[in-house]
JSON list of C-alpha atoms in Angstrom, two decimals:
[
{"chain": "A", "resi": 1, "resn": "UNK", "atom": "CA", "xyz": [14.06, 1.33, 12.08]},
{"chain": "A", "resi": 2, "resn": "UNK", "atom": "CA", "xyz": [11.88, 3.59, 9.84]},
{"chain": "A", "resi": 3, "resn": "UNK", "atom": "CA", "xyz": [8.14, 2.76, 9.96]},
{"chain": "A", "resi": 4, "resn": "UNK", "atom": "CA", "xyz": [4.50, 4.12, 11.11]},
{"chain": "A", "resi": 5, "resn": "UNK", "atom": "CA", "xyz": [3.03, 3.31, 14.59]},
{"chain": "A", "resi": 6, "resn": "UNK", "atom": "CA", "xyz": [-0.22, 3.81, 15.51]},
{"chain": "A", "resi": 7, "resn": "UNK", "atom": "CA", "xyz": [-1.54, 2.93, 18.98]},
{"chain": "A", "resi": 8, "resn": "UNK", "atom": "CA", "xyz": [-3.13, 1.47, 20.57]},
{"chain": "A", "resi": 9, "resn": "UNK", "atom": "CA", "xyz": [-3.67, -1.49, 18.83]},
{"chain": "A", "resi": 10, "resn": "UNK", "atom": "CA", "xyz": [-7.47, -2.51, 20.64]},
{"chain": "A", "resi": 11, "resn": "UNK", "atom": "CA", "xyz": [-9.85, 0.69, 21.72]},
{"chain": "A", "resi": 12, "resn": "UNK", "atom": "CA", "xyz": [-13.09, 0.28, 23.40]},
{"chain": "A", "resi": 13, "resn": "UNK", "atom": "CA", "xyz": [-14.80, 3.48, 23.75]},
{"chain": "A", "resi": 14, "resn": "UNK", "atom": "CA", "xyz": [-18.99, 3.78, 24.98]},
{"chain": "A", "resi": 15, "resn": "UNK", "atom": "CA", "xyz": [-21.36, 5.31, 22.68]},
{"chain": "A", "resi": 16, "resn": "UNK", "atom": "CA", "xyz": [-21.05, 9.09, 22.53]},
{"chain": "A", "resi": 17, "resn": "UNK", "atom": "CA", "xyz": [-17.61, 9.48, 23.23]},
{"chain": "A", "resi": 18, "resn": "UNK", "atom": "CA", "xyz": [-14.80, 11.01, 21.26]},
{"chain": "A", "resi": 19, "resn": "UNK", "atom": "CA", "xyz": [-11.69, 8.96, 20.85]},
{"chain": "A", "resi": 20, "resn": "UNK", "atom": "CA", "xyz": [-8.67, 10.10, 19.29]},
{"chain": "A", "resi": 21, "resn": "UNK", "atom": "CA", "xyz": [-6.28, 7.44, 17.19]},
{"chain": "A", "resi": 22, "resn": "UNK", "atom": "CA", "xyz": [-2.55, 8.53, 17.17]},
{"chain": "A", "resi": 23, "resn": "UNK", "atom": "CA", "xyz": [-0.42, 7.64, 13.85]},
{"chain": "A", "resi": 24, "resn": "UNK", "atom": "CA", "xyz": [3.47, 8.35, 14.05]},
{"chain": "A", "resi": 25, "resn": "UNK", "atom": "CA", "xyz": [5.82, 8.15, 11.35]},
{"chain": "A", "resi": 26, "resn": "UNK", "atom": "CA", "xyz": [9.44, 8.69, 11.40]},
{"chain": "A", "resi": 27, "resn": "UNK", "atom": "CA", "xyz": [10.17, 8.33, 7.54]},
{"chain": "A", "resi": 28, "resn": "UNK", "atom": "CA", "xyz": [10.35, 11.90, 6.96]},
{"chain": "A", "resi": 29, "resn": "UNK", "atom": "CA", "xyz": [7.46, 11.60, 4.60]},
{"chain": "A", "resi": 30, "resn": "UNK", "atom": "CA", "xyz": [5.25, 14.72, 3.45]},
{"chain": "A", "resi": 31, "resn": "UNK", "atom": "CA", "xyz": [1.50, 12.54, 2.96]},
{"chain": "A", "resi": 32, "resn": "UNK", "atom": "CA", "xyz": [0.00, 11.31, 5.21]},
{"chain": "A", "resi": 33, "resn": "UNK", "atom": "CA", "xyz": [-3.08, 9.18, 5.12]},
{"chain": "A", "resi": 34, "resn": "UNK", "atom": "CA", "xyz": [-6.39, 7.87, 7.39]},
{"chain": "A", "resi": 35, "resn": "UNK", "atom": "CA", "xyz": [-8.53, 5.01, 6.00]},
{"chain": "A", "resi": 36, "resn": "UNK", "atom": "CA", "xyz": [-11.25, 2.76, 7.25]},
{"chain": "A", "resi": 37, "resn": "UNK", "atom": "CA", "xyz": [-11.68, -0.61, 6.32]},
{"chain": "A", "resi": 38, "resn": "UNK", "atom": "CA", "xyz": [-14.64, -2.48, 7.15]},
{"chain": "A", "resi": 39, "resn": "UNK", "atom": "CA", "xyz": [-14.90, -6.29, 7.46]},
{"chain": "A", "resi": 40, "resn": "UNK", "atom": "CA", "xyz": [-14.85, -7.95, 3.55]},
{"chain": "A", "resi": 41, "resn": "UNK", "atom": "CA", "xyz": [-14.70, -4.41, 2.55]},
{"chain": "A", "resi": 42, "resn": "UNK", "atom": "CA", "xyz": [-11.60, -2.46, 1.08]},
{"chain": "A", "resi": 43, "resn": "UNK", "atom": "CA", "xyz": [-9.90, 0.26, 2.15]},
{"chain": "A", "resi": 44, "resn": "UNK", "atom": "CA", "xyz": [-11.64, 3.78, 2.60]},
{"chain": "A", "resi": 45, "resn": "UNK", "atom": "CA", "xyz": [-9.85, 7.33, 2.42]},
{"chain": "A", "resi": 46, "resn": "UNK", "atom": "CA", "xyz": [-10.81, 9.77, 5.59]},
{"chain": "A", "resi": 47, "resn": "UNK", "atom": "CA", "xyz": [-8.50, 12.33, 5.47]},
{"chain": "A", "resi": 48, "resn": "UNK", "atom": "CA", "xyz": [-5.35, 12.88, 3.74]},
{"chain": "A", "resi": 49, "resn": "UNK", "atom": "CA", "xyz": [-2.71, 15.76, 4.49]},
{"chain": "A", "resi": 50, "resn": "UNK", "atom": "CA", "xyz": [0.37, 16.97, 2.13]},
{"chain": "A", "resi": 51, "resn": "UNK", "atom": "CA", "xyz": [1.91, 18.94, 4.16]},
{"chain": "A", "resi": 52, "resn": "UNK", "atom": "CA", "xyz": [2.25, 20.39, 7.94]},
{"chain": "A", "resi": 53, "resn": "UNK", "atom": "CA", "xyz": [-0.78, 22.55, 8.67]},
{"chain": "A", "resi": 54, "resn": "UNK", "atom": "CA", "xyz": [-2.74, 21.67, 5.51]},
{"chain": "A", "resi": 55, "resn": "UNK", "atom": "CA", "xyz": [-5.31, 18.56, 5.42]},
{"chain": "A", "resi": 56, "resn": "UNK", "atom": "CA", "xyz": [-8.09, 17.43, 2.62]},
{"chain": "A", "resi": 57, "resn": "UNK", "atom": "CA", "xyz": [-11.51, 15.48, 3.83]},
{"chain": "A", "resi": 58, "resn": "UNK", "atom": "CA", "xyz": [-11.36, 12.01, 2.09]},
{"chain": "A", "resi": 59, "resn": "UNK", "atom": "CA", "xyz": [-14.23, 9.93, 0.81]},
{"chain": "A", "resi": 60, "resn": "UNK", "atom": "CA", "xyz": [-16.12, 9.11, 4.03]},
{"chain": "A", "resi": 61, "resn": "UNK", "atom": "CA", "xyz": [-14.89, 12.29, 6.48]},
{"chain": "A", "resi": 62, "resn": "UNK", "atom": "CA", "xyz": [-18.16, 13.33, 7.52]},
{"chain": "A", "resi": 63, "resn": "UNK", "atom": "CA", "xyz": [-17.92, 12.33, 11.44]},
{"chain": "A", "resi": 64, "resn": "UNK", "atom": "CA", "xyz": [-13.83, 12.49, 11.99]},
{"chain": "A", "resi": 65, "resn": "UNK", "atom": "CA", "xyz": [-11.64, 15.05, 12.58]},
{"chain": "A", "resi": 66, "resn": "UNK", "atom": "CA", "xyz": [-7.49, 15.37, 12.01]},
{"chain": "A", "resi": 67, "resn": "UNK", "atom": "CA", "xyz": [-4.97, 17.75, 12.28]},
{"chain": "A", "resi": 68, "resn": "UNK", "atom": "CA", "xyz": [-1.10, 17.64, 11.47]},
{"chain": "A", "resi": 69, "resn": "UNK", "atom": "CA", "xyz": [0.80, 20.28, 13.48]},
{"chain": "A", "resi": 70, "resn": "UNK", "atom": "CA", "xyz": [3.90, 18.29, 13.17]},
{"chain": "A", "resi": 71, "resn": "UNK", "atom": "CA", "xyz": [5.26, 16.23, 9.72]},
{"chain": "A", "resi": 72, "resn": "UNK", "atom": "CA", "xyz": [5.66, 13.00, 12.06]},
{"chain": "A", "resi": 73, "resn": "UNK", "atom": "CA", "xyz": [2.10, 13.14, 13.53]},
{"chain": "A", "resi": 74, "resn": "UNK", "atom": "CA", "xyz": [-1.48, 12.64, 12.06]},
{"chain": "A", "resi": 75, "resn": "UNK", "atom": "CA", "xyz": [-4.02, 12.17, 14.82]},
{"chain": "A", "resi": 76, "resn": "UNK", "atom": "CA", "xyz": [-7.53, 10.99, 13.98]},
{"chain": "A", "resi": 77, "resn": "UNK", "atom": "CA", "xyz": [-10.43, 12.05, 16.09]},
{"chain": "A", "resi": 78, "resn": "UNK", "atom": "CA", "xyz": [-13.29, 9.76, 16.06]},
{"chain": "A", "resi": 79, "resn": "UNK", "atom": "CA", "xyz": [-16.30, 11.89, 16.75]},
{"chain": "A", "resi": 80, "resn": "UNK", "atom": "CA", "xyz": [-19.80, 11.34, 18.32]},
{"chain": "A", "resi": 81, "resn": "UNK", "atom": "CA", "xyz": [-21.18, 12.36, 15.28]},
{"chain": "A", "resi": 82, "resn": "UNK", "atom": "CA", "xyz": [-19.91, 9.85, 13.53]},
{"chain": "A", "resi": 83, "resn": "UNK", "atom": "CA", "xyz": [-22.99, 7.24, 13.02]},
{"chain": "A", "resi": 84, "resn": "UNK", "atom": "CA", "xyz": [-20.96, 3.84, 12.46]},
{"chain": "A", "resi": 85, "resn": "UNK", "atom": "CA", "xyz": [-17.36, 4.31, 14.31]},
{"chain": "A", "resi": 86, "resn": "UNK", "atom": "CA", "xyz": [-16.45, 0.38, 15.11]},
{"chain": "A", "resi": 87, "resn": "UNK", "atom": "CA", "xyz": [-13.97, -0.57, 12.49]},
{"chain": "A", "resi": 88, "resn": "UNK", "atom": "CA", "xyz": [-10.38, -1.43, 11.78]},
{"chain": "A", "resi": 89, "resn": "UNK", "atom": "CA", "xyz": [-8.83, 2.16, 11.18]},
{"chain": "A", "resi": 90, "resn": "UNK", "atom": "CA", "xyz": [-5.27, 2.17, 9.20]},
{"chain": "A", "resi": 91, "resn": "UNK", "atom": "CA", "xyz": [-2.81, 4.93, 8.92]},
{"chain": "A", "resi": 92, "resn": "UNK", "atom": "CA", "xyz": [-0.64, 5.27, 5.96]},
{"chain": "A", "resi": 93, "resn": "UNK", "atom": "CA", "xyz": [2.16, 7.50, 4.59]},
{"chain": "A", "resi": 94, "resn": "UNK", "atom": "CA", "xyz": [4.21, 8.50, 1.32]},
{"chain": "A", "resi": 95, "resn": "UNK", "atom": "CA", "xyz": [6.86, 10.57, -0.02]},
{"chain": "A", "resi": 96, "resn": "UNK", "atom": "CA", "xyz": [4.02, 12.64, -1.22]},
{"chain": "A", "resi": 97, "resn": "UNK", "atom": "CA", "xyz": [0.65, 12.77, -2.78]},
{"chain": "A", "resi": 98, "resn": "UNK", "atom": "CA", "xyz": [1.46, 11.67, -6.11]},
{"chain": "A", "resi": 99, "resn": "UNK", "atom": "CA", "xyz": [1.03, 7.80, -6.85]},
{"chain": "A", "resi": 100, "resn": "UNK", "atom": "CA", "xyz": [4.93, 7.61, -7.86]},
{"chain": "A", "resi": 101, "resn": "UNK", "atom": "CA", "xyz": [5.52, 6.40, -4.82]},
{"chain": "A", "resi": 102, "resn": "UNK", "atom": "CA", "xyz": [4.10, 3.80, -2.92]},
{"chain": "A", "resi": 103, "resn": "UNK", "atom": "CA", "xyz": [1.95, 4.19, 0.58]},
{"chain": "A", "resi": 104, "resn": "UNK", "atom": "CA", "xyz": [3.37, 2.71, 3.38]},
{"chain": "A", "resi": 105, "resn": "UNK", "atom": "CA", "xyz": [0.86, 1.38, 6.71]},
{"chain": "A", "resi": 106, "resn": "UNK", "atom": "CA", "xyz": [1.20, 1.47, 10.06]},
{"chain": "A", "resi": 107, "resn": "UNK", "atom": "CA", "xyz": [-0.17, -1.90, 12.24]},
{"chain": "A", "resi": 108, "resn": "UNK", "atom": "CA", "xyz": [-3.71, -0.27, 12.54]},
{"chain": "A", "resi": 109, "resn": "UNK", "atom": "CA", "xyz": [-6.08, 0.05, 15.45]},
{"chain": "A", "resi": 110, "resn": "UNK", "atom": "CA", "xyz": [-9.52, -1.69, 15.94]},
{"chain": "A", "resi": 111, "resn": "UNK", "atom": "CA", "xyz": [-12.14, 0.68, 17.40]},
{"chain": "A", "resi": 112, "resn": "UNK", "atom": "CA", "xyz": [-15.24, -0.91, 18.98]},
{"chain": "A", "resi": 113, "resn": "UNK", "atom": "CA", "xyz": [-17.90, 1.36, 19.69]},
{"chain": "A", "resi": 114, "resn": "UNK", "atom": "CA", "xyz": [-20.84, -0.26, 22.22]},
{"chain": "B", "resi": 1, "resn": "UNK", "atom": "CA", "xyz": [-14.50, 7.72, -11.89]},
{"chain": "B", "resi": 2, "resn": "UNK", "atom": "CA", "xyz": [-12.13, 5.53, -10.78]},
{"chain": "B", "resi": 3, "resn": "UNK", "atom": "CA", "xyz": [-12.73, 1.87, -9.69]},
{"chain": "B", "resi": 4, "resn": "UNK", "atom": "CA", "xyz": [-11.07, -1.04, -8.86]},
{"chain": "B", "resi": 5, "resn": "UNK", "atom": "CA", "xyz": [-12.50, -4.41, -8.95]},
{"chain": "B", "resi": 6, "resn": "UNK", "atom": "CA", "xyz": [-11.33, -7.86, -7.34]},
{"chain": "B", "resi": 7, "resn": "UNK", "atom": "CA", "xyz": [-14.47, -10.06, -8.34]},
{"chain": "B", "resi": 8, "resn": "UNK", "atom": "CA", "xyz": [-12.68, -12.89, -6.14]},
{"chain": "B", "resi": 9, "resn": "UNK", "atom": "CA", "xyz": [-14.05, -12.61, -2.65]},
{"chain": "B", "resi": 10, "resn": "UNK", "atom": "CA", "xyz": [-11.96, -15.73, -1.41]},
{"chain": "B", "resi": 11, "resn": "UNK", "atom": "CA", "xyz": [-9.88, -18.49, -2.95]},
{"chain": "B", "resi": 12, "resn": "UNK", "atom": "CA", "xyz": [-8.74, -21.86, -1.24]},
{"chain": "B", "resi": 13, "resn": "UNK", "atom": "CA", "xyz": [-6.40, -24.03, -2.55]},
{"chain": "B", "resi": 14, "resn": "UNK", "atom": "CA", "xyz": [-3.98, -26.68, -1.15]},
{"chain": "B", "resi": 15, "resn": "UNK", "atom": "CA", "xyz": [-0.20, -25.49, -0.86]},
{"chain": "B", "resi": 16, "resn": "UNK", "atom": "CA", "xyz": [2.24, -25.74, -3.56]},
{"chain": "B", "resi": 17, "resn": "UNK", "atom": "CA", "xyz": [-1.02, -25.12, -6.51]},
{"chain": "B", "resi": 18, "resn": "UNK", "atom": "CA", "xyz": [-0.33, -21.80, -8.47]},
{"chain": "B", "resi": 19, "resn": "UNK", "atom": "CA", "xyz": [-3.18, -19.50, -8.03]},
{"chain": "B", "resi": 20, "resn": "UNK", "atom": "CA", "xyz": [-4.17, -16.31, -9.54]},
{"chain": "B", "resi": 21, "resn": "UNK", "atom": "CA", "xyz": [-5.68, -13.31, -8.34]},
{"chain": "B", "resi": 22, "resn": "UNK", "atom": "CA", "xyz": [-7.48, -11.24, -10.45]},
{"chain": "B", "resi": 23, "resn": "UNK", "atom": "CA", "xyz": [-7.86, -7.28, -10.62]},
{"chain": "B", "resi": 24, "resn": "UNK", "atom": "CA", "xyz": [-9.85, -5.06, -13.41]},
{"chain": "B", "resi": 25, "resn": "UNK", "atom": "CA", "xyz": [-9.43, -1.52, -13.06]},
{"chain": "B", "resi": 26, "resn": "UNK", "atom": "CA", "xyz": [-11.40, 1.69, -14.70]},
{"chain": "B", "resi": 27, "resn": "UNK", "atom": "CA", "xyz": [-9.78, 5.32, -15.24]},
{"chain": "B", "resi": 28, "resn": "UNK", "atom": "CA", "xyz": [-9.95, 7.68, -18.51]},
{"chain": "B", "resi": 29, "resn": "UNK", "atom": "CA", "xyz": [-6.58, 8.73, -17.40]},
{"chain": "B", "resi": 30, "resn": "UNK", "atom": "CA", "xyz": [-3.76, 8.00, -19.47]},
{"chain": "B", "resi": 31, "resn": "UNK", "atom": "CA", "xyz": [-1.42, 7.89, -16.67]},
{"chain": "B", "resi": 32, "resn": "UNK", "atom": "CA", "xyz": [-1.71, 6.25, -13.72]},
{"chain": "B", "resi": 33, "resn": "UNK", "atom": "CA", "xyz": [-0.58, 4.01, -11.27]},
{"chain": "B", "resi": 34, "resn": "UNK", "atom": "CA", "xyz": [-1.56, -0.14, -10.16]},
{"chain": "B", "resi": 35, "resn": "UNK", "atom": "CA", "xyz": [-0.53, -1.97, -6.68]},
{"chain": "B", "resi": 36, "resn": "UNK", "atom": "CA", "xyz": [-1.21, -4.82, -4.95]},
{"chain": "B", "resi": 37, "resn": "UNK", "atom": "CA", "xyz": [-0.68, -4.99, -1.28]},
{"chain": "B", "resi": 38, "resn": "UNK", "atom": "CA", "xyz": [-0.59, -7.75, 1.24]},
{"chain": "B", "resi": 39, "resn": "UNK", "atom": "CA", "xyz": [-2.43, -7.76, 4.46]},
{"chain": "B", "resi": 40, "resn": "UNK", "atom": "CA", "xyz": [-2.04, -10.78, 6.53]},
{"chain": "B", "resi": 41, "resn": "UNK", "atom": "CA", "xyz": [-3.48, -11.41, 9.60]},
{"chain": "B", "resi": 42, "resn": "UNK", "atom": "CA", "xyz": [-1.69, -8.69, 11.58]},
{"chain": "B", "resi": 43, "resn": "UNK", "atom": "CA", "xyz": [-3.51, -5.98, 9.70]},
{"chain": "B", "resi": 44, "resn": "UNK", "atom": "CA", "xyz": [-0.63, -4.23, 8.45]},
{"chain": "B", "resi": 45, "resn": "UNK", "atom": "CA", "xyz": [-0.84, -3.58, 4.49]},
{"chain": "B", "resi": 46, "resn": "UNK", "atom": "CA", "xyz": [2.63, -4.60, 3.24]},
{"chain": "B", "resi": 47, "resn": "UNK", "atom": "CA", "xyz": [3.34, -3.14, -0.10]},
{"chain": "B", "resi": 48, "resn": "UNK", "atom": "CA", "xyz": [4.10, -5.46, -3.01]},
{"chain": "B", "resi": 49, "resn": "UNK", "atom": "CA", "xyz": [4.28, -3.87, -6.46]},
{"chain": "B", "resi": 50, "resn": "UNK", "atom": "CA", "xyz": [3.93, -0.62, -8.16]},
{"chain": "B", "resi": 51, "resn": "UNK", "atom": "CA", "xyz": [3.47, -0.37, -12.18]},
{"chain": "B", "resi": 52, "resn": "UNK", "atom": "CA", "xyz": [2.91, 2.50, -13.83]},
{"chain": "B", "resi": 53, "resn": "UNK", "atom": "CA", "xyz": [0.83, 2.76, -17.18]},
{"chain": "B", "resi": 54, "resn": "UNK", "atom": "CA", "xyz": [3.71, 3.05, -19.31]},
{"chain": "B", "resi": 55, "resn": "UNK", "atom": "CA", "xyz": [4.83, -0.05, -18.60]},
{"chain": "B", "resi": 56, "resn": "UNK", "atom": "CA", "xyz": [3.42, -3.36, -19.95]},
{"chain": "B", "resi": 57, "resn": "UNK", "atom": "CA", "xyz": [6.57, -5.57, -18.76]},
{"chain": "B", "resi": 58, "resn": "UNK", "atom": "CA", "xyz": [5.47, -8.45, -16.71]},
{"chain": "B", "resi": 59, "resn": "UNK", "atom": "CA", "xyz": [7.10, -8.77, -13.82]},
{"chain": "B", "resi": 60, "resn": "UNK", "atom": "CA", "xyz": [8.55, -11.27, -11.60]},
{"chain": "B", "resi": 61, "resn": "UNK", "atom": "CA", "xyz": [9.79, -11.87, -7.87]},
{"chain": "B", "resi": 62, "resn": "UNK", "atom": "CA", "xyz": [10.57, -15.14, -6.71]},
{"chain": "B", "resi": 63, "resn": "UNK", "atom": "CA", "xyz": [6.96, -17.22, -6.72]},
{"chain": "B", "resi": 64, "resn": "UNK", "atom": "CA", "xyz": [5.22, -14.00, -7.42]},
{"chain": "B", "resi": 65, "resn": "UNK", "atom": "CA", "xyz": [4.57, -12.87, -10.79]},
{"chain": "B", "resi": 66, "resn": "UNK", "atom": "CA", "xyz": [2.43, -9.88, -12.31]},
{"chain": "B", "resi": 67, "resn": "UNK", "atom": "CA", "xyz": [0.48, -9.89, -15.69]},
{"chain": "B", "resi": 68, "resn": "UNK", "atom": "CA", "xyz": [-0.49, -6.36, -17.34]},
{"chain": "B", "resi": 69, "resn": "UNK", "atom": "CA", "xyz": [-2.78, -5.76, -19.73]},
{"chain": "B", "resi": 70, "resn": "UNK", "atom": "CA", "xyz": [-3.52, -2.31, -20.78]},
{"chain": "B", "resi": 71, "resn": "UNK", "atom": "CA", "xyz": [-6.25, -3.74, -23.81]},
{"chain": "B", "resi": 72, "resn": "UNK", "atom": "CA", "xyz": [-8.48, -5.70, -20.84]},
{"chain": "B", "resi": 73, "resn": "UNK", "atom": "CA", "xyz": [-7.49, -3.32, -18.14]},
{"chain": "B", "resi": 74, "resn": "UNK", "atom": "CA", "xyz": [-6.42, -5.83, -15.95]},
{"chain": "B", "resi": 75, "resn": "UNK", "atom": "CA", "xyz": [-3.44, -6.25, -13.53]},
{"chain": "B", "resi": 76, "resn": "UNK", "atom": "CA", "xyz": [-3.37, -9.85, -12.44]},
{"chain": "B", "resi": 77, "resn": "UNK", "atom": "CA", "xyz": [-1.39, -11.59, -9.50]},
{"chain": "B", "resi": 78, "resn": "UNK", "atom": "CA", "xyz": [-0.13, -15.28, -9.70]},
{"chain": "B", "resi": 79, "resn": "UNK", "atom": "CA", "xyz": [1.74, -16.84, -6.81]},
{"chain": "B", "resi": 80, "resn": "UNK", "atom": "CA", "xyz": [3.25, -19.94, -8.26]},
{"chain": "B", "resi": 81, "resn": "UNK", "atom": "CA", "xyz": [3.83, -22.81, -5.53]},
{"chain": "B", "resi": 82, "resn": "UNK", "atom": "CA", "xyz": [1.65, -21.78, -3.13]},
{"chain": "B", "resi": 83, "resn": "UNK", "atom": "CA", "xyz": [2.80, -21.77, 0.80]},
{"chain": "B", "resi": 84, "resn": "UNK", "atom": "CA", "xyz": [0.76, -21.59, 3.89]},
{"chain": "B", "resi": 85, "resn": "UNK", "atom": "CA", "xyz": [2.48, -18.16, 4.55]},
{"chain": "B", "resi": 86, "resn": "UNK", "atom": "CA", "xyz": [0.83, -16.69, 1.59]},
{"chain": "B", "resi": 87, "resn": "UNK", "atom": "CA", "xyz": [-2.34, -16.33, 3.42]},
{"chain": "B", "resi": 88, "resn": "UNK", "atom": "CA", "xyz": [-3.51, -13.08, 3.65]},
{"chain": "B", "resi": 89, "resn": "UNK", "atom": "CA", "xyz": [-6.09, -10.72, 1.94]},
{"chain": "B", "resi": 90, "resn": "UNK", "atom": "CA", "xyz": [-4.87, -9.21, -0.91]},
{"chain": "B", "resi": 91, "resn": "UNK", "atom": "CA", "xyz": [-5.23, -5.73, -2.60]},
{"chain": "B", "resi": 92, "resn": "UNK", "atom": "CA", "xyz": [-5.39, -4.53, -5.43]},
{"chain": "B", "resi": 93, "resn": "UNK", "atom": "CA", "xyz": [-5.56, -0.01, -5.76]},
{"chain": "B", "resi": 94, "resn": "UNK", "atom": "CA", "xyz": [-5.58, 2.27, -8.86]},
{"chain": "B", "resi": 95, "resn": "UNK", "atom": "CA", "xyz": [-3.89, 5.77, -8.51]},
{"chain": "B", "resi": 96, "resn": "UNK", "atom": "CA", "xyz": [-4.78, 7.94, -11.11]},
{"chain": "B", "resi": 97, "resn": "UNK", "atom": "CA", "xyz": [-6.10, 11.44, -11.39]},
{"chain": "B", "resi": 98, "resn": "UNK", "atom": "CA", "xyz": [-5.13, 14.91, -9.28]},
{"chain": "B", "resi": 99, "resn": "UNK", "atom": "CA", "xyz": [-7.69, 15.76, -7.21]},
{"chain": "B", "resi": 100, "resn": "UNK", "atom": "CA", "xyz": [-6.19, 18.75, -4.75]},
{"chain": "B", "resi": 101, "resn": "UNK", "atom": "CA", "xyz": [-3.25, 18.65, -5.46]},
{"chain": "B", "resi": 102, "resn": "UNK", "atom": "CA", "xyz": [-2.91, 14.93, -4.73]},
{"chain": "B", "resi": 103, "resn": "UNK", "atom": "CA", "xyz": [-3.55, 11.54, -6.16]},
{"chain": "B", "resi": 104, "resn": "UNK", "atom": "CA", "xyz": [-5.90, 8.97, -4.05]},
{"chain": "B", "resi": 105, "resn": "UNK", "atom": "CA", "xyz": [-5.37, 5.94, -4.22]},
{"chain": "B", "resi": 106, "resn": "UNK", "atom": "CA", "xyz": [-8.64, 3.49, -4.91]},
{"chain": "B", "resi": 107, "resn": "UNK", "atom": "CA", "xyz": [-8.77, 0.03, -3.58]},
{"chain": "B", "resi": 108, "resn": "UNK", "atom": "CA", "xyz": [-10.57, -3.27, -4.88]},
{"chain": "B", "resi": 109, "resn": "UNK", "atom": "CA", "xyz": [-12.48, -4.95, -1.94]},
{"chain": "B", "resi": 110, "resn": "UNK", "atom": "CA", "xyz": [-9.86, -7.64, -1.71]},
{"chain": "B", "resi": 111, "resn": "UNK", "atom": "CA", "xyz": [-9.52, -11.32, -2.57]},
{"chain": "B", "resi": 112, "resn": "UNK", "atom": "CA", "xyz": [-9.22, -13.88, 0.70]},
{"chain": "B", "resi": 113, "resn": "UNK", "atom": "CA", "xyz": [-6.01, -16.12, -0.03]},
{"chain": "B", "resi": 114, "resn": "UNK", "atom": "CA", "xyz": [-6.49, -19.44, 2.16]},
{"chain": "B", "resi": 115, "resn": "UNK", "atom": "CA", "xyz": [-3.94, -22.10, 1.43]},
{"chain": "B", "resi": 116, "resn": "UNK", "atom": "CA", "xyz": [-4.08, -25.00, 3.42]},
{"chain": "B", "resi": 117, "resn": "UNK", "atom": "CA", "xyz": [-1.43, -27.57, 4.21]}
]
């Protein structure tokens, strides 16, 4: 079965730690996509990357970190630097980065920061 | 800018009422894109429709239906018959505009869909 996974599902990580969120994707897509959403809040863009090697900051990328050194894989580093990390952190993918096509999500992984 | 707004925080209604979600959208582009997505409780964001600006067509899909209107900029959702299944938060996102090569999508803050037995 095609699809995105990210894992792990629950992370607990102490203050001032870096903690890296893994997204896979095996539908040979070229985009690939980070957002945040926030309790009663929609979605917000972190990072988004078109292609192997290449990746654009988002909306709210101050205090994360990605790289894509393989078309399957998008990891998302959570840094200390980033001031409100606890949140509900989706990863999504498409054909590519035009809106023809639709974005498809992985199951998402809650981050709690204490 | 672009903007997307769902000025229904949460809805409740008992199952088998029709309900409507509502979605009003800003862009100065002439082409661009409109989704909704589900997201039930699992978290996953399960995609549900794509129209492009071109197209005016309402559309339908079993109990769920779609209303576009380009002259309100609007891109309503009615589930007709409601069933307990249907809850979930719903979204509604706008891609228009290249920006880098790419087009982002922008999401409304979501509508709360509770229907209760």
């Amino acid at each position: 079965d095609g699809g995105i996974t990210q894992s792990p599902k629950y992370l607990f990580r102490k203050e001032g730690q870096n903690v890296t969120l893994s997204c896979e994707q095996n539908l040979n897509h070229d985009a690939m996509y980070w957002y945040r959403q926030d309790p009663g809040q929609g979605l917000r863009l972190i990072y988004y990357s078109q292609i192997v090697n290449d990746f654009q900051k988002g909306d709210i990328a101050e205090g994360y970190s990605v790289s894509r050194e393989k078309k399957e894989s998008f990891p998302l580093t959570v840094t200390s630097a980033q001031k409100n990390p606890t949140a509900f952190y989706l990863c999504a993918s498409s054909i590519d980065q035009s809106s023809v096509y639709e974005q498809y999500f992985g199951p998402g992984t809650r981050l709690t920061v204490t | 800018a672009q903007k997307v707004t769902q000025a229904q925080t949460e809805i409740s209604v008992v199952e088998k009422e029709d309900v409507t979600l509502d979605c009003v959208y800003e862009t100065r582009d002439t082409t661009y894109y409109l989704f909704w997505y589900k997201q039930p409780p699992s978290g996953e964001l399960v995609f549900l429709i794509r129209r492009n600006s071109f197209d005016e067509q309402n559309e339908i899909s079993g109990r769920y239906s779609w209303n576009f209107q380009k002259s309100t900029s609007s891109f309503n959702f009615t589930i007709t018959a409601s069933q307990v299944v249907d809850s979930a938060v719903y979204f509604c996102a706008l891609g228009s505009g290249w920006i880098q090569g790419a087009q982002k999508l922008v999401f409304g803050q979501g509508t709360r869909l509770t229907i209760n037995p």
